[in-house]
mmCIF file of C-alpha atoms and ligand atoms in Angstrom:
data_model
loop_
_atom_site.group_PDB
_atom_site.id
_atom_site.type_symbol
_atom_site.label_atom_id
_atom_site.label_comp_id
_atom_site.label_asym_id
_atom_site.label_seq_id
_atom_site.Cartn_x
_atom_site.Cartn_y
_atom_site.Cartn_z
ATOM 1 C CA MET A 7 1.082 -5.229 -17.209
ATOM 2 C CA PRO A 8 0.762 -8.116 -14.802
ATOM 3 C CA SER A 9 -1.733 -7.605 -11.953
ATOM 4 C CA LEU A 10 -0.641 -7.710 -8.501
ATOM 5 C CA LYS A 11 -2.751 -10.996 -7.899
ATOM 6 C CA ILE A 12 -4.359 -9.645 -4.714
ATOM 7 C CA ASP A 13 -6.442 -12.475 -3.327
ATOM 8 C CA PRO A 14 -10.057 -11.772 -2.092
ATOM 9 C CA SER A 15 -9.053 -13.266 1.253
ATOM 10 C CA ASP A 16 -5.821 -10.988 1.569
ATOM 11 C CA ARG A 17 -5.803 -8.310 4.462
ATOM 12 C CA LEU A 18 -4.607 -5.119 3.069
ATOM 13 C CA PHE A 19 -3.138 -2.145 5.003
ATOM 14 C CA ILE A 20 -3.125 0.734 2.263
ATOM 15 C CA LEU A 21 -1.271 3.907 2.889
ATOM 16 C CA THR A 22 -1.755 6.755 0.312
ATOM 17 C CA GLY A 23 0.101 10.002 -0.161
ATOM 18 C CA ALA A 24 -0.151 13.263 -2.315
ATOM 19 C CA GLY A 25 0.758 11.262 -5.417
ATOM 20 C CA ILE A 26 -2.642 9.521 -5.765
ATOM 21 C CA SER A 27 -4.330 12.815 -6.189
ATOM 22 C CA ALA A 28 -1.842 14.463 -8.486
ATOM 23 C CA GLU A 29 -3.868 13.349 -11.614
ATOM 24 C CA SER A 30 -7.055 14.857 -9.921
ATOM 25 C CA GLY A 31 -5.231 18.239 -10.377
ATOM 26 C CA ILE A 32 -4.010 18.619 -6.835
ATOM 27 C CA GLN A 33 -0.318 19.306 -6.696
ATOM 28 C CA THR A 34 1.966 17.414 -4.464
ATOM 29 C CA PHE A 35 3.724 19.656 -1.825
ATOM 30 C CA ARG A 36 7.191 18.079 -3.128
ATOM 31 C CA ASP A 37 6.408 18.996 -6.754
ATOM 32 C CA ALA A 38 5.754 22.518 -5.666
ATOM 33 C CA GLY A 39 9.466 22.920 -4.709
ATOM 34 C CA GLY A 40 8.844 23.434 -1.010
ATOM 35 C CA LEU A 41 6.236 26.167 -1.552
ATOM 36 C CA TRP A 42 2.736 25.209 -1.070
ATOM 37 C CA GLU A 43 0.822 26.779 -3.901
ATOM 38 C CA GLY A 44 3.485 29.504 -3.803
ATOM 39 C CA HIS A 45 3.210 30.050 0.010
ATOM 40 C CA ASP A 46 5.983 29.478 2.706
ATOM 41 C CA VAL A 47 4.555 26.544 4.555
ATOM 42 C CA VAL A 48 5.339 27.694 7.955
ATOM 43 C CA ALA A 49 3.326 30.822 7.197
ATOM 44 C CA VAL A 50 0.221 28.949 6.312
ATOM 45 C CA ALA A 51 0.581 25.440 7.832
ATOM 46 C CA SER A 52 1.911 25.854 11.444
ATOM 47 C CA PRO A 53 0.254 27.023 14.760
ATOM 48 C CA GLU A 54 2.838 29.773 14.716
ATOM 49 C CA GLY A 55 1.682 31.054 11.509
ATOM 50 C CA PHE A 56 -2.050 30.993 12.598
ATOM 51 C CA LYS A 57 -1.077 32.830 15.527
ATOM 52 C CA LYS A 58 0.516 35.459 13.547
ATOM 53 C CA ASP A 59 -1.962 35.821 10.681
ATOM 54 C CA PRO A 60 -5.188 33.741 10.976
ATOM 55 C CA GLN A 61 -6.496 35.563 8.058
ATOM 56 C CA LEU A 62 -3.696 34.670 5.752
ATOM 57 C CA VAL A 63 -4.224 31.113 6.867
ATOM 58 C CA TRP A 64 -7.762 31.143 6.290
ATOM 59 C CA ARG A 65 -7.342 32.597 2.825
ATOM 60 C CA PHE A 66 -5.002 29.867 2.045
ATOM 61 C CA TYR A 67 -7.168 27.022 3.228
ATOM 62 C CA SER A 68 -10.305 28.653 1.440
ATOM 63 C CA GLU A 69 -8.396 28.569 -1.712
ATOM 64 C CA ARG A 70 -7.663 25.055 -1.165
ATOM 65 C CA ARG A 71 -11.250 24.086 -0.556
ATOM 66 C CA GLN A 72 -12.245 25.966 -3.531
ATOM 67 C CA HIS A 73 -9.781 24.211 -5.742
ATOM 68 C CA VAL A 74 -10.293 20.825 -4.439
ATOM 69 C CA LEU A 75 -14.170 21.012 -4.692
ATOM 70 C CA GLU A 76 -13.570 21.568 -8.425
ATOM 71 C CA CYS A 77 -11.374 18.413 -8.646
ATOM 72 C CA ASN A 78 -12.786 14.889 -8.731
ATOM 73 C CA PRO A 79 -11.658 11.472 -7.726
ATOM 74 C CA ASN A 80 -9.264 9.806 -10.446
ATOM 75 C CA ALA A 81 -8.924 6.249 -11.582
ATOM 76 C CA ALA A 82 -6.591 5.377 -8.732
ATOM 77 C CA HIS A 83 -9.200 6.381 -6.102
ATOM 78 C CA ASP A 84 -11.783 4.594 -7.969
ATOM 79 C CA ALA A 85 -9.731 1.482 -8.251
ATOM 80 C CA LEU A 86 -9.195 1.314 -4.480
ATOM 81 C CA ALA A 87 -12.782 1.640 -3.945
ATOM 82 C CA VAL A 88 -13.398 -1.039 -6.304
ATOM 83 C CA LEU A 89 -10.989 -3.155 -4.403
ATOM 84 C CA GLU A 90 -12.685 -2.778 -1.360
ATOM 85 C CA GLN A 91 -15.858 -4.269 -2.500
ATOM 86 C CA GLN A 92 -13.959 -7.361 -3.960
ATOM 87 C CA LEU A 93 -12.128 -8.166 -0.688
ATOM 88 C CA THR A 94 -13.666 -10.432 2.081
ATOM 89 C CA SER A 95 -12.387 -8.179 4.810
ATOM 90 C CA LYS A 96 -12.379 -4.370 4.192
ATOM 91 C CA PRO A 97 -8.868 -2.948 3.639
ATOM 92 C CA ILE A 98 -7.497 -0.822 6.309
ATOM 93 C CA LEU A 99 -6.907 2.561 4.483
ATOM 94 C CA PHE A 100 -4.989 5.427 5.817
ATOM 95 C CA THR A 101 -4.163 8.432 3.957
ATOM 96 C CA GLN A 102 -1.892 11.277 4.492
ATOM 97 C CA ASN A 103 -4.153 13.337 2.147
ATOM 98 C CA VAL A 104 -6.512 16.010 3.399
ATOM 99 C CA ASP A 105 -8.550 16.305 0.111
ATOM 100 C CA ASN A 106 -11.477 13.843 0.785
ATOM 101 C CA LEU A 107 -11.104 12.196 -2.620
ATOM 102 C CA HIS A 108 -11.062 8.560 -1.228
ATOM 103 C CA GLN A 109 -14.212 9.359 0.671
ATOM 104 C CA ARG A 110 -15.648 10.767 -2.443
ATOM 105 C CA ALA A 111 -14.651 7.770 -4.365
ATOM 106 C CA GLY A 112 -16.424 5.517 -1.928
ATOM 107 C CA SER A 113 -13.582 4.091 -0.115
ATOM 108 C CA SER A 114 -13.956 3.580 3.717
ATOM 109 C CA VAL A 115 -10.995 5.572 5.201
ATOM 110 C CA LEU A 116 -9.924 4.522 8.658
ATOM 111 C CA SER A 117 -7.946 7.512 9.158
ATOM 112 C CA ALA A 118 -6.907 10.693 7.510
ATOM 113 C CA MET A 119 -3.774 11.048 9.499
ATOM 114 C CA HIS A 120 -3.186 14.512 8.385
ATOM 115 C CA GLY A 121 -6.630 15.910 8.885
ATOM 116 C CA ASN A 122 -9.305 16.769 6.477
ATOM 117 C CA LEU A 123 -9.679 19.966 4.393
ATOM 118 C CA PHE A 124 -13.477 19.959 4.844
ATOM 119 C CA LYS A 125 -13.323 20.230 8.635
ATOM 120 C CA SER A 126 -12.576 22.880 11.137
ATOM 121 C CA ARG A 127 -12.169 22.743 14.719
ATOM 122 C CA CYS A 128 -11.829 25.019 17.829
ATOM 123 C CA GLU A 129 -8.174 25.835 18.820
ATOM 124 C CA LYS A 130 -9.038 25.199 22.298
ATOM 125 C CA CYS A 131 -11.747 22.568 22.791
ATOM 126 C CA ALA A 132 -10.702 20.825 19.596
ATOM 127 C CA ILE A 133 -14.129 19.111 18.556
ATOM 128 C CA PRO A 134 -13.978 18.966 14.839
ATOM 129 C CA PHE A 135 -17.008 19.688 12.518
ATOM 130 C CA ASP A 136 -17.949 19.665 8.789
ATOM 131 C CA ASP A 137 -17.035 22.980 7.097
ATOM 132 C CA GLU A 138 -17.015 23.827 3.376
ATOM 133 C CA GLN A 139 -17.151 27.498 3.842
ATOM 134 C CA LEU A 140 -14.848 29.842 2.322
ATOM 135 C CA TYR A 141 -13.199 32.431 4.751
ATOM 136 C CA PHE A 142 -11.328 34.914 2.392
ATOM 137 C CA ASP A 143 -12.301 38.196 3.854
ATOM 138 C CA ALA A 144 -13.567 37.509 7.447
ATOM 139 C CA LEU A 145 -12.626 34.813 10.154
ATOM 140 C CA PRO A 146 -15.013 32.271 11.125
ATOM 141 C CA GLN A 147 -17.138 33.155 14.107
ATOM 142 C CA SER A 148 -15.195 32.159 17.414
ATOM 143 C CA CYS A 149 -16.279 28.858 18.997
ATOM 144 C CA ILE A 150 -19.688 28.957 20.687
ATOM 145 C CA ASN A 151 -18.773 26.880 23.778
ATOM 146 C CA CYS A 152 -15.598 28.465 24.692
ATOM 147 C CA GLY A 153 -14.717 31.493 22.516
ATOM 148 C CA GLY A 154 -11.777 29.943 21.008
ATOM 149 C CA ALA A 155 -10.525 30.682 17.593
ATOM 150 C CA ILE A 156 -11.665 28.277 14.806
ATOM 151 C CA ARG A 157 -8.983 26.719 12.562
ATOM 152 C CA PRO A 158 -8.794 24.269 9.769
ATOM 153 C CA ASP A 159 -8.675 20.586 11.135
ATOM 154 C CA ILE A 160 -5.309 19.949 9.515
ATOM 155 C CA VAL A 161 -2.263 18.486 11.106
ATOM 156 C CA TRP A 162 0.235 21.197 10.897
ATOM 157 C CA PHE A 163 4.112 21.269 10.912
ATOM 158 C CA GLY A 164 5.113 20.507 14.476
ATOM 159 C CA GLU A 165 1.984 18.669 15.355
ATOM 160 C CA GLU A 166 1.350 14.886 15.794
ATOM 161 C CA PRO A 167 -0.537 12.879 13.061
ATOM 162 C CA ARG A 168 -3.850 11.328 14.194
ATOM 163 C CA ASP A 169 -4.438 7.849 15.127
ATOM 164 C CA LEU A 170 -0.912 6.584 15.428
ATOM 165 C CA ASN A 171 -1.953 4.209 18.293
ATOM 166 C CA ILE A 172 -4.544 2.533 16.003
ATOM 167 C CA ILE A 173 -1.880 2.432 13.121
ATOM 168 C CA ASN A 174 0.579 0.560 15.295
ATOM 169 C CA ALA A 175 -2.070 -1.682 16.606
ATOM 170 C CA VAL A 176 -3.421 -2.813 13.008
ATOM 171 C CA LEU A 177 -0.010 -2.724 11.137
ATOM 172 C CA ARG A 178 0.595 -6.376 11.927
ATOM 173 C CA CYS A 179 -2.955 -7.687 11.183
ATOM 174 C CA SER A 180 -2.396 -7.374 7.427
ATOM 175 C CA ASN A 181 -0.677 -9.777 4.980
ATOM 176 C CA VAL A 182 -0.429 -7.219 2.203
ATOM 177 C CA MET A 183 0.765 -3.581 2.496
ATOM 178 C CA LEU A 184 0.113 -1.551 -0.320
ATOM 179 C CA VAL A 185 1.726 2.088 -0.384
ATOM 180 C CA VAL A 186 0.608 4.451 -3.140
ATOM 181 C CA GLY A 187 2.011 7.850 -4.265
ATOM 182 C CA THR A 188 4.101 8.929 -1.183
ATOM 183 C CA SER A 189 7.754 9.921 -1.140
ATOM 184 C CA GLY A 190 8.765 7.972 1.859
ATOM 185 C CA ARG A 191 10.183 11.159 3.451
ATOM 186 C CA VAL A 192 6.948 12.253 5.420
ATOM 187 C CA TYR A 193 7.380 10.768 8.917
ATOM 188 C CA PRO A 194 5.951 8.865 10.756
ATOM 189 C CA ALA A 195 4.112 7.241 7.761
ATOM 190 C CA ALA A 196 7.656 6.533 5.983
ATOM 191 C CA ASP A 197 8.398 4.119 8.986
ATOM 192 C CA PHE A 198 5.248 2.057 8.902
ATOM 193 C CA ILE A 199 6.825 -0.219 6.486
ATOM 194 C CA ARG A 200 9.515 -1.256 8.950
ATOM 195 C CA LYS A 201 6.787 -2.216 11.425
ATOM 196 C CA VAL A 202 4.874 -4.644 9.322
ATOM 197 C CA GLY A 203 5.324 -8.391 10.127
ATOM 198 C CA LYS A 204 8.064 -10.417 8.289
ATOM 199 C CA GLN A 205 5.410 -12.440 6.352
ATOM 200 C CA THR A 206 3.712 -9.213 4.863
ATOM 201 C CA ARG A 207 4.079 -8.659 1.265
ATOM 202 C CA THR A 208 5.086 -4.880 0.626
ATOM 203 C CA ILE A 209 4.061 -3.111 -2.578
ATOM 204 C CA TYR A 210 4.795 0.362 -3.711
ATOM 205 C CA VAL A 211 3.101 2.132 -6.540
ATOM 206 C CA GLY A 212 4.040 5.489 -7.477
ATOM 207 C CA LEU A 213 5.798 7.804 -9.921
ATOM 208 C CA GLU A 214 9.407 7.300 -8.767
ATOM 209 C CA ARG A 215 11.330 5.316 -6.256
ATOM 210 C CA PRO A 216 10.498 6.109 -2.816
ATOM 211 C CA ALA A 217 13.195 7.326 -0.198
ATOM 212 C CA ASN A 218 12.357 3.927 1.661
ATOM 213 C CA ALA A 219 12.382 1.809 -1.588
ATOM 214 C CA ALA A 220 14.672 -0.587 0.070
ATOM 215 C CA TYR A 221 12.107 -1.966 2.401
ATOM 216 C CA PHE A 222 9.465 -2.902 -0.217
ATOM 217 C CA ASP A 223 9.203 -6.341 -1.936
ATOM 218 C CA GLU A 224 7.835 -4.774 -5.201
ATOM 219 C CA LEU A 225 7.985 -1.489 -6.762
ATOM 220 C CA HIS A 226 5.565 -0.545 -9.657
ATOM 221 C CA LEU A 227 6.542 2.810 -11.072
ATOM 222 C CA GLY A 228 4.248 5.009 -13.083
ATOM 223 C CA LYS A 229 1.258 7.317 -12.550
ATOM 224 C CA ALA A 230 -1.140 5.898 -10.024
ATOM 225 C CA GLY A 231 -4.186 6.673 -12.193
ATOM 226 C CA GLU A 232 -2.689 4.808 -15.330
ATOM 227 C CA ILE A 233 -1.289 1.722 -13.565
ATOM 228 C CA LEU A 234 -3.164 1.118 -10.281
ATOM 229 C CA PRO A 235 -6.445 0.000 -12.191
ATOM 230 C CA GLU A 236 -4.463 -2.350 -14.139
ATOM 231 C CA LEU A 237 -2.624 -3.800 -11.345
ATOM 232 C CA LEU A 238 -5.485 -4.316 -9.050
ATOM 233 C CA ALA A 239 -7.571 -5.906 -11.932
ATOM 234 C CA PHE A 240 -8.491 -9.506 -10.516
HETATM 235 P P1 NAD B 302 4.572 12.950 -0.544
HETATM 236 O O1 NAD B 302 5.749 12.895 0.211
HETATM 237 O O2 NAD B 302 3.622 11.767 -0.219
HETATM 238 O O3 NAD B 302 5.175 13.041 -1.946
HETATM 239 C C1 NAD B 302 4.260 12.904 -3.178
HETATM 240 C C2 NAD B 302 4.750 11.668 -3.958
HETATM 241 O O4 NAD B 302 3.968 11.471 -5.006
HETATM 242 C C3 NAD B 302 6.169 11.727 -4.602
HETATM 243 O O5 NAD B 302 7.029 10.694 -4.093
HETATM 244 C C4 NAD B 302 5.945 11.579 -6.144
HETATM 245 O O6 NAD B 302 6.912 10.927 -6.878
HETATM 246 C C5 NAD B 302 4.640 10.866 -6.148
HETATM 247 N N1 NAD B 302 3.805 11.280 -7.231
HETATM 248 C C6 NAD B 302 3.678 12.285 -8.071
HETATM 249 N N2 NAD B 302 2.663 12.171 -9.070
HETATM 250 C C7 NAD B 302 2.118 10.962 -8.947
HETATM 251 C C8 NAD B 302 1.177 10.015 -9.794
HETATM 252 N N3 NAD B 302 0.554 10.610 -10.670
HETATM 253 N N4 NAD B 302 1.079 9.033 -9.435
HETATM 254 C C9 NAD B 302 1.835 8.391 -8.300
HETATM 255 N N5 NAD B 302 2.802 8.983 -7.678
HETATM 256 C C10 NAD B 302 2.902 10.349 -7.950
HETATM 257 O O7 NAD B 302 3.788 14.163 -0.371
HETATM 258 P P2 NAD B 302 3.900 15.636 -0.463
HETATM 259 O O8 NAD B 302 3.350 16.175 -1.645
HETATM 260 O O9 NAD B 302 5.388 16.004 -0.086
HETATM 261 O O10 NAD B 302 2.953 16.161 0.808
HETATM 262 C C11 NAD B 302 3.327 16.177 2.235
HETATM 263 C C12 NAD B 302 2.013 16.244 2.973
HETATM 264 O O11 NAD B 302 1.416 17.454 2.704
HETATM 265 C C13 NAD B 302 1.135 15.122 2.673
HETATM 266 O O12 NAD B 302 1.329 14.063 3.248
HETATM 267 C C14 NAD B 302 -0.377 15.958 3.087
HETATM 268 O O13 NAD B 302 -0.598 15.788 4.396
HETATM 269 C C15 NAD B 302 -0.072 17.259 2.494
HETATM 270 N N6 NAD B 302 -0.489 17.230 1.199
HETATM 271 C C16 NAD B 302 -1.816 16.812 0.842
HETATM 272 C C17 NAD B 302 -2.234 16.839 -0.447
HETATM 273 C C18 NAD B 302 -3.624 16.166 -0.759
HETATM 274 O O14 NAD B 302 -4.471 16.223 0.178
HETATM 275 N N7 NAD B 302 -3.820 15.960 -1.912
HETATM 276 C C19 NAD B 302 -1.580 17.498 -1.422
HETATM 277 C C20 NAD B 302 -0.236 18.069 -1.081
HETATM 278 C C21 NAD B 302 0.195 17.764 0.188
#
């Protein structure tokens, strides 16, 4: 397989989605047929669902935490971490994943746009904190500052992804955009491709053609863990 011929002086904008973690054993949402590990997404991943049944939501995220802690970064996460060491300027890495696997592989993640499974925050005063605890039977203690309910630090349906102002500012700083394992159907990330500069080389790596395939210069189809390490070999 020919390599992507990335030059050490290239300035990369990288966007990853659930597909990059599939080979680590973390199911993508789309593959689950609209149910998330058997749950209706609105019940477990929306502010309304949390209001209605916080214990159900915490049980769901505790299961996710427990499962992801048993999973490890795969060859695709590793390849991106190695790439970072080979480039003159650090790639700008945005991920839609909440699983922390890029961080565990050693990549510098500029933004986990959809939050982080291993952080919680107060619903009212909003400051996130590291939290690997499992809450299967009891809710977390209320916020010690304001008494608000503690919720997972995840961007839920109906909420705005993080750091969009930063993304819009840095999109035009790169000369290569590399997108891995995302369907091109989750917005606003699916639109980033239309905002890069005209001279930017745009590359997609993933199992199947994304919905926004027409905007990419290159499509490399296959499992990320199998093809990305070869594609990124210098
Ligand atoms: P998505 O829209 O990013 O779709 C997943 C994509 O991955 C699909 O296009 C599929 O073809 C591709 N894919 C599947 N296996 C692959 C592989 N081995 N290699 C490369 N590509 C592969 O994401 P989604 O699953 O619809 O999830 C939507 C949102 O839900 C995410 O953006 C995220 O916030 C959250 N989510 C996160 C995780 C995680 O943190 N790992 C997992 C599921 C869902």
